[in-house]
CSV table of C-alpha atoms in Angstrom, one decimal:
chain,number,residue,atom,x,y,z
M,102,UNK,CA,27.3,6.4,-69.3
M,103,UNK,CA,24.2,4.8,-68.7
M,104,UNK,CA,25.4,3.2,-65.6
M,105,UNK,CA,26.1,7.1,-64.3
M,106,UNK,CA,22.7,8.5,-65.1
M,107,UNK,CA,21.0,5.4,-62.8
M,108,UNK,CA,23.1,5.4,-60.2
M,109,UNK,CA,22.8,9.3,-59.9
M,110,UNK,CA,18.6,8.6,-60.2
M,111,UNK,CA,18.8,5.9,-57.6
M,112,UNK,CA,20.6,8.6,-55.4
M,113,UNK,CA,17.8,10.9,-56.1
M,114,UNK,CA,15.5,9.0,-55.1
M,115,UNK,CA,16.6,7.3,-52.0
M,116,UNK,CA,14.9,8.4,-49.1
M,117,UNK,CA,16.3,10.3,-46.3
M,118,UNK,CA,17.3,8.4,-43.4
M,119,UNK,CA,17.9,10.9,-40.2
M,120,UNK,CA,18.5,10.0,-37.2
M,121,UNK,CA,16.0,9.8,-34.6
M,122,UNK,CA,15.5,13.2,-32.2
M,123,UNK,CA,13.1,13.8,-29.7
M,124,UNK,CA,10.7,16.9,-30.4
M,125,UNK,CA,12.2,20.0,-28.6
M,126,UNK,CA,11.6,19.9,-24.7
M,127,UNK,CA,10.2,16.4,-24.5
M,128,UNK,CA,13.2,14.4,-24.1
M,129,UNK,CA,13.1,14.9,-20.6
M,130,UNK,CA,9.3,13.5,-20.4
M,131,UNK,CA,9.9,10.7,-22.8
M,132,UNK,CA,12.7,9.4,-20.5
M,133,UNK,CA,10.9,10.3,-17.0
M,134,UNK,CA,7.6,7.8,-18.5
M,135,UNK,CA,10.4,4.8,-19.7
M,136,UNK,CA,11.8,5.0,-16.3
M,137,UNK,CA,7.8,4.7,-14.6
M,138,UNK,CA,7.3,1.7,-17.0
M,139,UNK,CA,10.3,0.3,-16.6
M,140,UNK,CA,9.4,0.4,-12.8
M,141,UNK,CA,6.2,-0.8,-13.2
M,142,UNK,CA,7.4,-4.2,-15.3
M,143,UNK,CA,9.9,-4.6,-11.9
M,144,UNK,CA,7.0,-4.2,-9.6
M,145,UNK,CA,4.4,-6.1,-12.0
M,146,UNK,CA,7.3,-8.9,-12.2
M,147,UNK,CA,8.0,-9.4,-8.7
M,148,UNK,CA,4.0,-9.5,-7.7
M,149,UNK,CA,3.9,-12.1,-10.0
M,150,UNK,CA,6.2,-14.3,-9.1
M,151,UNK,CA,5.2,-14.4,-5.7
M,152,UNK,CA,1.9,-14.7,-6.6
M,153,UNK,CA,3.0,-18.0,-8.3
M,154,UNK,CA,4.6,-18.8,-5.6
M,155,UNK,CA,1.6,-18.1,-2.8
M,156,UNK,CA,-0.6,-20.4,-5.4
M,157,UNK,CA,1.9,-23.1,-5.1
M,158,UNK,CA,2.0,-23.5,-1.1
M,159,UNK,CA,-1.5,-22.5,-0.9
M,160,UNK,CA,-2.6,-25.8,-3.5
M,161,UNK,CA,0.4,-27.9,-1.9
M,162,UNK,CA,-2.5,-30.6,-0.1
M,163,UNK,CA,-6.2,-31.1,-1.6
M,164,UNK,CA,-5.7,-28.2,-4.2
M,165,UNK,CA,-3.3,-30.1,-6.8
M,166,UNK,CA,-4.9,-28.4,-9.5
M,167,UNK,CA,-4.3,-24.8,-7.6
M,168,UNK,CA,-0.7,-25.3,-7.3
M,169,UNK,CA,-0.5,-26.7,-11.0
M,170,UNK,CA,-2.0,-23.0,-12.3
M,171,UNK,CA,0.8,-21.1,-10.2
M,172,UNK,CA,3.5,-23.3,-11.6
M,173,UNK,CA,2.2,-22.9,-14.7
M,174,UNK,CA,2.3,-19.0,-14.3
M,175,UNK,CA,5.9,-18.8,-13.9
M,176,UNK,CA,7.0,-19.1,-17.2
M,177,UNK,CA,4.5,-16.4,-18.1
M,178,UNK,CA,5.7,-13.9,-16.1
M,179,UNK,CA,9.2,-14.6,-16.3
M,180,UNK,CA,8.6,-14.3,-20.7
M,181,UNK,CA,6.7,-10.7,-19.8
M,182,UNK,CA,10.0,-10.0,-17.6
M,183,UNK,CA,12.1,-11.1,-20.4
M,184,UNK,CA,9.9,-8.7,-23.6
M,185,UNK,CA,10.5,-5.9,-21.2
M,186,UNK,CA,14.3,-6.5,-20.7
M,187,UNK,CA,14.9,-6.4,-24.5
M,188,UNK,CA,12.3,-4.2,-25.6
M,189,UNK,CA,14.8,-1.6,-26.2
M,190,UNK,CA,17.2,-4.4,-28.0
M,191,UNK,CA,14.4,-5.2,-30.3
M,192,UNK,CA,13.0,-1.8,-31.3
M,193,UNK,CA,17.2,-0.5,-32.0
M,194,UNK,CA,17.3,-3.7,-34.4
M,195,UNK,CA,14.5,-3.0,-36.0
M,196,UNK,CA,14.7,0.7,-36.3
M,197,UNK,CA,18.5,1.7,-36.3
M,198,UNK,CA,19.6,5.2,-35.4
Protein backbone atom coordinates (compact mmCIF):
# COMPACT_ATOMS: atom_id res chain seq x y z
CA UNK A 1 0.00 0.00 0.00
CA UNK A 2 2.78 2.17 0.78
CA UNK A 3 4.54 1.33 -2.40
CA UNK A 4 1.03 2.78 -4.26
CA UNK A 5 0.83 6.06 -2.33
CA UNK A 6 4.79 6.86 -3.69
CA UNK A 7 4.60 5.88 -6.82
CA UNK A 8 1.25 7.83 -7.28
CA UNK A 9 3.45 11.01 -5.42
CA UNK A 10 6.36 10.47 -7.68
CA UNK A 11 3.83 10.75 -10.59
CA UNK A 12 2.63 13.97 -9.19
CA UNK A 13 5.46 15.36 -9.11
CA UNK A 14 7.24 14.56 -12.21
CA UNK A 15 7.57 17.36 -14.35
CA UNK A 16 5.96 17.86 -17.66
CA UNK A 17 7.91 16.99 -20.54
CA UNK A 18 6.18 18.48 -23.97
CA UNK A 19 7.47 18.51 -26.91
CA UNK A 20 9.19 21.28 -28.34
CA UNK A 21 6.86 23.89 -30.68
CA UNK A 22 7.83 26.95 -32.20
CA UNK A 23 5.78 30.10 -31.00
CA UNK A 24 2.77 30.67 -33.42
CA UNK A 25 4.02 32.30 -36.87
CA UNK A 26 7.75 32.10 -36.21
CA UNK A 27 8.52 28.75 -37.45
CA UNK A 28 8.88 30.05 -40.72
CA UNK A 29 11.60 32.81 -39.44
CA UNK A 30 13.41 30.38 -37.21
CA UNK A 31 13.96 28.07 -40.20
CA UNK A 32 14.70 31.00 -42.93
CA UNK A 33 17.84 32.29 -40.07
CA UNK A 34 19.11 28.24 -39.74
CA UNK A 35 19.26 28.17 -43.48
CA UNK A 36 21.40 31.91 -43.59
CA UNK A 37 23.75 30.36 -40.86
CA UNK A 38 23.92 27.30 -42.19
CA UNK A 39 25.03 29.20 -45.44
CA UNK A 40 27.29 31.30 -43.80
CA UNK A 41 29.37 28.21 -42.03
CA UNK A 42 29.60 26.94 -46.05
CA UNK A 43 30.81 30.25 -47.15
CA UNK A 44 33.01 30.89 -43.86
CA UNK A 45 34.33 27.19 -44.51
CA UNK A 46 35.31 27.43 -47.93
CA UNK A 47 37.13 31.01 -47.38
CA UNK A 48 38.98 29.30 -44.98
CA UNK A 49 40.36 26.69 -46.43
CA UNK A 50 41.54 28.52 -49.29
CA UNK A 51 42.85 30.95 -47.17
CA UNK A 52 45.02 28.05 -45.82
CA UNK A 53 45.80 27.13 -48.82
CA UNK A 54 46.85 30.80 -50.39
CA UNK A 55 49.23 30.94 -46.98
CA UNK A 56 50.72 27.70 -47.95
CA UNK A 57 51.93 28.60 -51.61
CA UNK A 58 52.46 32.09 -50.61
CA UNK A 59 55.27 30.79 -47.52
CA UNK A 60 56.41 27.87 -49.95
CA UNK A 61 60.26 29.73 -50.32
CA UNK A 62 61.79 32.16 -47.60
CA UNK A 63 58.39 32.28 -45.54
CA UNK A 64 58.61 28.67 -43.89
CA UNK A 65 57.07 29.92 -40.91
CA UNK A 66 54.03 31.48 -43.20
CA UNK A 67 53.18 28.32 -44.79
CA UNK A 68 53.55 26.41 -41.24
CA UNK A 69 50.50 28.92 -39.83
CA UNK A 70 48.23 28.03 -42.96
CA UNK A 71 48.84 24.33 -42.45
CA UNK A 72 48.27 24.70 -39.15
CA UNK A 73 44.80 26.46 -39.86
CA UNK A 74 43.39 23.60 -41.51
CA UNK A 75 42.47 21.54 -38.90
CA UNK A 76 40.81 24.52 -37.31
CA UNK A 77 38.57 25.19 -39.80
CA UNK A 78 37.84 21.84 -40.87
CA UNK A 79 36.75 21.26 -36.59
CA UNK A 80 34.49 24.69 -37.02
CA UNK A 81 33.05 22.82 -40.36
CA UNK A 82 32.62 19.68 -38.38
CA UNK A 83 30.61 21.69 -34.80
CA UNK A 84 28.39 23.07 -37.48
CA UNK A 85 27.63 19.80 -39.29
CA UNK A 86 26.40 18.16 -36.00
CA UNK A 87 25.17 21.00 -34.27
CA UNK A 88 21.76 19.83 -34.78
CA UNK A 89 22.96 16.05 -33.72
CA UNK A 90 24.26 17.39 -30.57
CA UNK A 91 21.50 19.73 -29.39
CA UNK A 92 18.56 16.62 -30.36
CA UNK A 93 20.85 14.38 -27.95
CA UNK A 94 20.97 16.62 -25.47
CA UNK A 95 17.42 17.99 -25.60
CA UNK A 96 15.09 15.14 -27.01
CA UNK A 97 11.73 16.00 -28.59
Amino acid sequence: MLDGQIDSAANLLAAPTPPPAAPPGLEATGNLFIGWMKWILIVAGVGGLLVCGIMMAVGRRNRSAFAADGAAGIPWVLAGLTCGAVAAVVVGAVLPG
